[in-house]
GROMACS .gro file of C-alpha atoms in nm:
model
  347
    1UNK     CA    1   2.071  -0.113  -0.539
    2UNK     CA    2   2.142  -0.067  -0.168
    3UNK     CA    3   1.964  -0.214   0.134
    4UNK     CA    4   1.746   0.094   0.169
    5UNK     CA    5   1.606   0.047  -0.182
    6UNK     CA    6   1.575  -0.327  -0.124
    7UNK     CA    7   1.361  -0.278   0.185
    8UNK     CA    8   1.147  -0.021   0.013
    9UNK     CA    9   1.075  -0.286  -0.253
   10UNK     CA   10   1.015  -0.556   0.010
   11UNK     CA   11   0.767  -0.336   0.196
   12UNK     CA   12   0.591  -0.267  -0.133
   13UNK     CA   13   0.575  -0.644  -0.197
   14UNK     CA   14   0.432  -0.706   0.151
   15UNK     CA   15   0.156  -0.451   0.101
   16UNK     CA   16   0.086  -0.581  -0.248
   17UNK     CA   17   0.047  -0.928  -0.099
   18UNK     CA   18  -0.181  -0.790   0.170
   19UNK     CA   19  -0.407  -0.609  -0.074
   20UNK     CA   20  -0.423  -0.906  -0.312
   21UNK     CA   21  -0.513  -1.156  -0.038
   22UNK     CA   22  -0.705  -0.940   0.206
   23UNK     CA   23  -0.864  -0.760  -0.087
   24UNK     CA   24  -1.085  -1.055  -0.175
   25UNK     CA   25  -1.151  -1.112   0.198
   26UNK     CA   26  -1.287  -0.759   0.217
   27UNK     CA   27  -1.485  -0.818  -0.102
   28UNK     CA   28  -1.646  -1.131   0.041
   29UNK     CA   29  -1.753  -0.944   0.354
   30UNK     CA   30  -1.881  -0.650   0.150
   31UNK     CA   31  -2.091  -0.872  -0.076
   32UNK     CA   32  -2.235  -1.114   0.182
   33UNK     CA   33  -2.562  -0.919   0.222
   34UNK     CA   34  -2.609  -0.901  -0.156
   35UNK     CA   35  -2.542  -1.268  -0.223
   36UNK     CA   36  -2.767  -1.376   0.065
   37UNK     CA   37  -3.068  -1.301  -0.150
   38UNK     CA   38  -3.152  -1.591  -0.380
   39UNK     CA   39  -3.436  -1.698  -0.603
   40UNK     CA   40  -3.757  -1.845  -0.469
   41UNK     CA   41  -3.700  -2.206  -0.371
   42UNK     CA   42  -3.323  -2.162  -0.328
   43UNK     CA   43  -3.129  -2.210  -0.006
   44UNK     CA   44  -3.212  -1.988   0.290
   45UNK     CA   45  -3.036  -1.651   0.322
   46UNK     CA   46  -2.843  -1.771   0.626
   47UNK     CA   47  -2.721  -2.082   0.443
   48UNK     CA   48  -2.608  -1.869   0.150
   49UNK     CA   49  -2.429  -1.629   0.385
   50UNK     CA   50  -2.249  -1.919   0.550
   51UNK     CA   51  -2.148  -2.060   0.213
   52UNK     CA   52  -2.006  -1.722   0.110
   53UNK     CA   53  -1.824  -1.677   0.441
   54UNK     CA   54  -1.680  -2.028   0.427
   55UNK     CA   55  -1.494  -1.939   0.108
   56UNK     CA   56  -1.249  -1.740   0.321
   57UNK     CA   57  -1.294  -1.935   0.645
   58UNK     CA   58  -0.962  -2.124   0.635
   59UNK     CA   59  -0.749  -1.837   0.502
   60UNK     CA   60  -0.870  -1.495   0.615
   61UNK     CA   61  -0.669  -1.481   0.937
   62UNK     CA   62  -0.354  -1.593   0.756
   63UNK     CA   63  -0.406  -1.319   0.498
   64UNK     CA   64  -0.395  -1.056   0.772
   65UNK     CA   65  -0.043  -1.167   0.865
   66UNK     CA   66   0.079  -0.975   0.559
   67UNK     CA   67  -0.035  -0.650   0.720
   68UNK     CA   68   0.135  -0.733   1.050
   69UNK     CA   69   0.455  -0.825   0.869
   70UNK     CA   70   0.438  -0.513   0.654
   71UNK     CA   71   0.387  -0.291   0.957
   72UNK     CA   72   0.674  -0.460   1.141
   73UNK     CA   73   0.905  -0.421   0.842
   74UNK     CA   74   0.805  -0.057   0.811
   75UNK     CA   75   0.887   0.004   1.177
   76UNK     CA   76   1.223  -0.172   1.162
   77UNK     CA   77   1.349  -0.053   0.824
   78UNK     CA   78   1.212   0.304   0.818
   79UNK     CA   79   1.130   0.410   1.176
   80UNK     CA   80   1.083   0.777   1.086
   81UNK     CA   81   0.833   0.681   0.814
   82UNK     CA   82   0.648   0.462   1.063
   83UNK     CA   83   0.638   0.736   1.329
   84UNK     CA   84   0.528   1.013   1.095
   85UNK     CA   85   0.270   0.796   0.919
   86UNK     CA   86   0.108   0.651   1.227
   87UNK     CA   87   0.098   0.981   1.414
   88UNK     CA   88  -0.022   1.187   1.119
   89UNK     CA   89  -0.277   0.930   1.002
   90UNK     CA   90  -0.379   0.829   1.353
   91UNK     CA   91  -0.756   0.862   1.313
   92UNK     CA   92  -0.799   0.678   0.980
   93UNK     CA   93  -0.560   0.403   1.088
   94UNK     CA   94  -0.744   0.374   1.420
   95UNK     CA   95  -1.073   0.341   1.233
   96UNK     CA   96  -0.919   0.068   1.019
   97UNK     CA   97  -0.793  -0.113   1.329
   98UNK     CA   98  -1.129  -0.094   1.506
   99UNK     CA   99  -1.308  -0.212   1.192
  100UNK     CA  100  -1.071  -0.508   1.159
  101UNK     CA  101  -1.128  -0.602   1.523
  102UNK     CA  102  -1.506  -0.584   1.476
  103UNK     CA  103  -1.475  -0.800   1.165
  104UNK     CA  104  -1.259  -1.059   1.340
  105UNK     CA  105  -1.497  -1.088   1.633
  106UNK     CA  106  -1.801  -1.108   1.405
  107UNK     CA  107  -1.650  -1.386   1.194
  108UNK     CA  108  -1.533  -1.586   1.495
  109UNK     CA  109  -1.852  -1.553   1.702
  110UNK     CA  110  -2.119  -1.562   1.431
  111UNK     CA  111  -2.187  -1.934   1.470
  112UNK     CA  112  -2.149  -1.952   1.847
  113UNK     CA  113  -2.513  -1.869   1.924
  114UNK     CA  114  -2.810  -2.012   1.736
  115UNK     CA  115  -3.016  -1.697   1.715
  116UNK     CA  116  -3.111  -1.503   1.397
  117UNK     CA  117  -3.070  -1.165   1.564
  118UNK     CA  118  -2.722  -1.256   1.687
  119UNK     CA  119  -2.615  -1.367   1.340
  120UNK     CA  120  -2.768  -1.054   1.187
  121UNK     CA  121  -2.562  -0.834   1.420
  122UNK     CA  122  -2.248  -1.031   1.334
  123UNK     CA  123  -2.325  -0.989   0.963
  124UNK     CA  124  -2.343  -0.613   1.016
  125UNK     CA  125  -2.007  -0.630   1.190
  126UNK     CA  126  -1.856  -0.826   0.900
  127UNK     CA  127  -1.991  -0.573   0.650
  128UNK     CA  128  -1.866  -0.271   0.847
  129UNK     CA  129  -1.532  -0.439   0.911
  130UNK     CA  130  -1.493  -0.496   0.538
  131UNK     CA  131  -1.622  -0.169   0.391
  132UNK     CA  132  -1.437   0.069   0.625
  133UNK     CA  133  -1.084  -0.067   0.561
  134UNK     CA  134  -1.158  -0.114   0.191
  135UNK     CA  135  -1.228   0.259   0.159
  136UNK     CA  136  -0.979   0.400   0.408
  137UNK     CA  137  -0.678   0.208   0.278
  138UNK     CA  138  -0.728   0.377  -0.056
  139UNK     CA  139  -0.767   0.716   0.108
  140UNK     CA  140  -0.452   0.666   0.315
  141UNK     CA  141  -0.225   0.548   0.033
  142UNK     CA  142  -0.351   0.817  -0.204
  143UNK     CA  143  -0.257   1.082   0.052
  144UNK     CA  144   0.085   0.925   0.104
  145UNK     CA  145   0.157   0.953  -0.268
  146UNK     CA  146   0.000   1.299  -0.301
  147UNK     CA  147   0.188   1.435  -0.001
  148UNK     CA  148   0.078   1.587   0.328
  149UNK     CA  149   0.188   1.883   0.537
  150UNK     CA  150   0.504   1.763   0.717
  151UNK     CA  151   0.705   2.018   0.912
  152UNK     CA  152   1.074   2.033   0.997
  153UNK     CA  153   1.018   1.802   1.296
  154UNK     CA  154   0.883   1.524   1.070
  155UNK     CA  155   0.538   1.582   1.210
  156UNK     CA  156   0.219   1.590   1.004
  157UNK     CA  157   0.046   1.919   1.083
  158UNK     CA  158  -0.259   1.879   0.859
  159UNK     CA  159  -0.592   1.762   1.002
  160UNK     CA  160  -0.812   1.462   0.932
  161UNK     CA  161  -1.040   1.648   0.692
  162UNK     CA  162  -0.739   1.758   0.487
  163UNK     CA  163  -0.702   1.392   0.398
  164UNK     CA  164  -1.047   1.390   0.239
  165UNK     CA  165  -0.941   1.562  -0.082
  166UNK     CA  166  -1.081   1.461  -0.424
  167UNK     CA  167  -0.778   1.252  -0.522
  168UNK     CA  168  -0.783   1.057  -0.195
  169UNK     CA  169  -1.159   1.003  -0.209
  170UNK     CA  170  -1.123   0.865  -0.559
  171UNK     CA  171  -0.851   0.638  -0.423
  172UNK     CA  172  -1.092   0.514  -0.155
  173UNK     CA  173  -1.363   0.452  -0.413
  174UNK     CA  174  -1.110   0.263  -0.626
  175UNK     CA  175  -0.998   0.024  -0.354
  176UNK     CA  176  -1.359  -0.034  -0.249
  177UNK     CA  177  -1.492  -0.125  -0.593
  178UNK     CA  178  -1.182  -0.322  -0.698
  179UNK     CA  179  -1.191  -0.525  -0.374
  180UNK     CA  180  -1.563  -0.586  -0.425
  181UNK     CA  181  -1.495  -0.711  -0.778
  182UNK     CA  182  -1.199  -0.917  -0.657
  183UNK     CA  183  -1.420  -1.071  -0.389
  184UNK     CA  184  -1.707  -1.146  -0.627
  185UNK     CA  185  -1.473  -1.328  -0.865
  186UNK     CA  186  -1.319  -1.518  -0.574
  187UNK     CA  187  -1.662  -1.630  -0.451
  188UNK     CA  188  -1.746  -1.749  -0.803
  189UNK     CA  189  -1.414  -1.936  -0.812
  190UNK     CA  190  -1.469  -2.102  -0.473
  191UNK     CA  191  -1.838  -2.195  -0.494
  192UNK     CA  192  -2.070  -2.398  -0.709
  193UNK     CA  193  -2.442  -2.401  -0.776
  194UNK     CA  194  -2.666  -2.103  -0.716
  195UNK     CA  195  -2.411  -1.901  -0.518
  196UNK     CA  196  -2.157  -1.927  -0.800
  197UNK     CA  197  -2.415  -1.825  -1.060
  198UNK     CA  198  -2.513  -1.516  -0.861
  199UNK     CA  199  -2.149  -1.427  -0.787
  200UNK     CA  200  -2.062  -1.443  -1.158
  201UNK     CA  201  -2.353  -1.213  -1.243
  202UNK     CA  202  -2.254  -0.973  -0.968
  203UNK     CA  203  -1.891  -0.969  -1.082
  204UNK     CA  204  -2.007  -0.894  -1.436
  205UNK     CA  205  -2.212  -0.598  -1.312
  206UNK     CA  206  -1.924  -0.465  -1.102
  207UNK     CA  207  -1.658  -0.497  -1.372
  208UNK     CA  208  -1.755  -0.197  -1.586
  209UNK     CA  209  -1.783   0.053  -1.295
  210UNK     CA  210  -1.450  -0.081  -1.169
  211UNK     CA  211  -1.288  -0.004  -1.505
  212UNK     CA  212  -1.421   0.353  -1.497
  213UNK     CA  213  -1.338   0.433  -1.134
  214UNK     CA  214  -1.003   0.252  -1.112
  215UNK     CA  215  -0.903   0.368  -1.459
  216UNK     CA  216  -0.963   0.730  -1.359
  217UNK     CA  217  -0.757   0.691  -1.042
  218UNK     CA  218  -0.455   0.520  -1.198
  219UNK     CA  219  -0.451   0.771  -1.484
  220UNK     CA  220  -0.467   1.063  -1.239
  221UNK     CA  221  -0.188   0.903  -1.035
  222UNK     CA  222   0.030   0.852  -1.340
  223UNK     CA  223  -0.021   1.203  -1.480
  224UNK     CA  224   0.031   1.377  -1.146
  225UNK     CA  225   0.294   1.161  -0.976
  226UNK     CA  226   0.404   0.879  -1.207
  227UNK     CA  227   0.730   0.816  -1.386
  228UNK     CA  228   0.800   0.698  -1.736
  229UNK     CA  229   0.833   0.330  -1.650
  230UNK     CA  230   0.514   0.325  -1.437
  231UNK     CA  231   0.308   0.354  -1.755
  232UNK     CA  232   0.368  -0.022  -1.776
  233UNK     CA  233   0.182  -0.069  -1.448
  234UNK     CA  234  -0.099   0.160  -1.562
  235UNK     CA  235  -0.139  -0.042  -1.880
  236UNK     CA  236  -0.129  -0.372  -1.689
  237UNK     CA  237  -0.396  -0.262  -1.440
  238UNK     CA  238  -0.623  -0.114  -1.708
  239UNK     CA  239  -0.589  -0.409  -1.947
  240UNK     CA  240  -0.654  -0.654  -1.665
  241UNK     CA  241  -0.977  -0.486  -1.559
  242UNK     CA  242  -1.096  -0.468  -1.920
  243UNK     CA  243  -1.018  -0.838  -1.949
  244UNK     CA  244  -1.228  -0.908  -1.639
  245UNK     CA  245  -1.527  -0.749  -1.813
  246UNK     CA  246  -1.495  -0.999  -2.098
  247UNK     CA  247  -1.415  -1.303  -1.884
  248UNK     CA  248  -1.698  -1.257  -1.634
  249UNK     CA  249  -1.945  -1.227  -1.920
  250UNK     CA  250  -1.850  -1.580  -2.034
  251UNK     CA  251  -1.819  -1.719  -1.678
  252UNK     CA  252  -1.443  -1.778  -1.685
  253UNK     CA  253  -1.392  -1.690  -1.320
  254UNK     CA  254  -1.052  -1.862  -1.290
  255UNK     CA  255  -0.884  -1.637  -1.544
  256UNK     CA  256  -1.089  -1.342  -1.419
  257UNK     CA  257  -0.941  -1.392  -1.072
  258UNK     CA  258  -0.591  -1.395  -1.222
  259UNK     CA  259  -0.665  -1.062  -1.389
  260UNK     CA  260  -0.816  -0.898  -1.079
  261UNK     CA  261  -0.499  -1.005  -0.899
  262UNK     CA  262  -0.285  -0.846  -1.171
  263UNK     CA  263  -0.498  -0.529  -1.149
  264UNK     CA  264  -0.439  -0.500  -0.774
  265UNK     CA  265  -0.066  -0.564  -0.820
  266UNK     CA  266  -0.048  -0.302  -1.094
  267UNK     CA  267  -0.239  -0.038  -0.899
  268UNK     CA  268  -0.046  -0.081  -0.572
  269UNK     CA  269   0.281  -0.110  -0.761
  270UNK     CA  270   0.196   0.217  -0.934
  271UNK     CA  271   0.149   0.389  -0.598
  272UNK     CA  272   0.485   0.271  -0.463
  273UNK     CA  273   0.659   0.332  -0.794
  274UNK     CA  274   0.522   0.687  -0.809
  275UNK     CA  275   0.628   0.745  -0.448
  276UNK     CA  276   0.996   0.643  -0.479
  277UNK     CA  277   1.244   0.780  -0.373
  278UNK     CA  278   1.011   0.953  -0.129
  279UNK     CA  279   0.839   0.778   0.158
  280UNK     CA  280   0.615   1.070   0.251
  281UNK     CA  281   0.641   1.391   0.046
  282UNK     CA  282   0.590   1.718   0.232
  283UNK     CA  283   0.361   1.980   0.083
  284UNK     CA  284   0.520   2.248   0.302
  285UNK     CA  285   0.880   2.218   0.185
  286UNK     CA  286   1.047   1.943  -0.013
  287UNK     CA  287   1.337   1.955   0.233
  288UNK     CA  288   1.101   1.819   0.501
  289UNK     CA  289   1.002   1.517   0.292
  290UNK     CA  290   1.089   1.168   0.412
  291UNK     CA  291   1.299   0.966   0.169
  292UNK     CA  292   1.451   0.618   0.164
  293UNK     CA  293   1.783   0.771   0.268
  294UNK     CA  294   1.687   1.016   0.545
  295UNK     CA  295   1.426   0.798   0.718
  296UNK     CA  296   1.589   0.455   0.723
  297UNK     CA  297   1.748   0.249   0.997
  298UNK     CA  298   2.122   0.193   1.020
  299UNK     CA  299   2.295  -0.026   0.759
  300UNK     CA  300   2.361  -0.292   1.025
  301UNK     CA  301   1.991  -0.312   1.115
  302UNK     CA  302   1.892  -0.347   0.751
  303UNK     CA  303   2.157  -0.616   0.701
  304UNK     CA  304   2.028  -0.824   0.993
  305UNK     CA  305   1.671  -0.782   0.869
  306UNK     CA  306   1.772  -0.896   0.522
  307UNK     CA  307   1.922  -1.220   0.651
  308UNK     CA  308   1.614  -1.286   0.866
  309UNK     CA  309   1.382  -1.224   0.571
  310UNK     CA  310   1.589  -1.451   0.346
  311UNK     CA  311   1.534  -1.742   0.586
  312UNK     CA  312   1.177  -1.678   0.702
  313UNK     CA  313   0.995  -1.546   0.395
  314UNK     CA  314   1.018  -1.870   0.192
  315UNK     CA  315   0.880  -2.065   0.489
  316UNK     CA  316   0.582  -1.831   0.525
  317UNK     CA  317   0.511  -1.838   0.152
  318UNK     CA  318   0.531  -2.217   0.139
  319UNK     CA  319   0.298  -2.258   0.435
  320UNK     CA  320   0.038  -2.018   0.297
  321UNK     CA  321   0.053  -2.180  -0.048
  322UNK     CA  322   0.000  -2.520   0.116
  323UNK     CA  323  -0.302  -2.384   0.302
  324UNK     CA  324  -0.465  -2.264  -0.018
  325UNK     CA  325  -0.392  -2.598  -0.185
  326UNK     CA  326  -0.549  -2.800   0.098
  327UNK     CA  327  -0.866  -2.588   0.095
  328UNK     CA  328  -0.896  -2.557  -0.283
  329UNK     CA  329  -1.231  -2.738  -0.317
  330UNK     CA  330  -1.544  -2.549  -0.417
  331UNK     CA  331  -1.827  -2.497  -0.169
  332UNK     CA  332  -2.202  -2.517  -0.226
  333UNK     CA  333  -2.503  -2.458  -0.005
  334UNK     CA  334  -2.546  -2.837   0.010
  335UNK     CA  335  -2.219  -2.856   0.205
  336UNK     CA  336  -2.345  -2.627   0.481
  337UNK     CA  337  -2.459  -2.827   0.788
  338UNK     CA  338  -2.731  -2.708   1.028
  339UNK     CA  339  -2.629  -2.447   1.281
  340UNK     CA  340  -2.484  -2.598   1.600
  341UNK     CA  341  -2.458  -2.284   1.810
  342UNK     CA  342  -2.617  -2.286   2.152
  343UNK     CA  343  -2.960  -2.124   2.190
  344UNK     CA  344  -2.950  -1.765   2.307
  345UNK     CA  345  -3.141  -1.845   2.629
  346UNK     CA  346  -2.876  -2.094   2.737
  347UNK     CA  347  -2.621  -1.815   2.737
   0.00000   0.00000   0.00000
């Protein structure tokens, strides 16, 4: 295996890490409005929302570092891939970026002003900033695997609506429902009391549709683009989601979270495994396709990057693991203090 193949694998690992970690972040934001509604006599909707949001409070911004690192590695290791991808997918990637910015601002500023209308607007921003990337990431990666119209100048000549084909839309539905399930299980794992009970029930309801939707997508991917060995990833993703159905029904959210993680790893690994040795197949002419050999940086650049990754990656992994260990305790509505934001009039 050469450095080009190594960096293709490393980029796949970075995006797998991003979708595993940011996947449950998206799920938490997607499900906040649902889990805000409790039984009569339970905590207030705002308290429940804050409890749900606090499950990712210490880690969500660190999880986004995986995307930044993945994008940087893509730019440095395969500059032609980066240029073609970001120019050809400009609109969906711009929508993802705007949604992430809205989400960041909503999370950071939600508690700054003690006003129900302000918090309601921030909650809308969190929901939009979670749903839009959850869908569009699936659409984008499905199109990368399926192939787009790339001409001899390495330029994508198809339009935005060409990306909205049935396979890509199914990919978007898959990432959305799997992230929602991943988030529901994570909330159940990180909370106690009434929020945990409702999260477990919600995860149980989401698990069967997730099996159907995600199972259809991974099977389509395998039959249309997969290789012999990627059947292993298909089986791992499918078996994991089926296991989640059983585990959520008996409230074993710890093992259910392990299996949703395996399902995400299997599905994203299937996409990258089906893609190799291509980076972006061309539907115009196979000669115009980007591959790990014709779109990579120089051997010297890849060598320097490899040494830098060898030193820095363990440090980043150790720090993030330490963060999750420090903030491992469960949260309940009883832990949520009164709002301390300033009144709206004082602003």
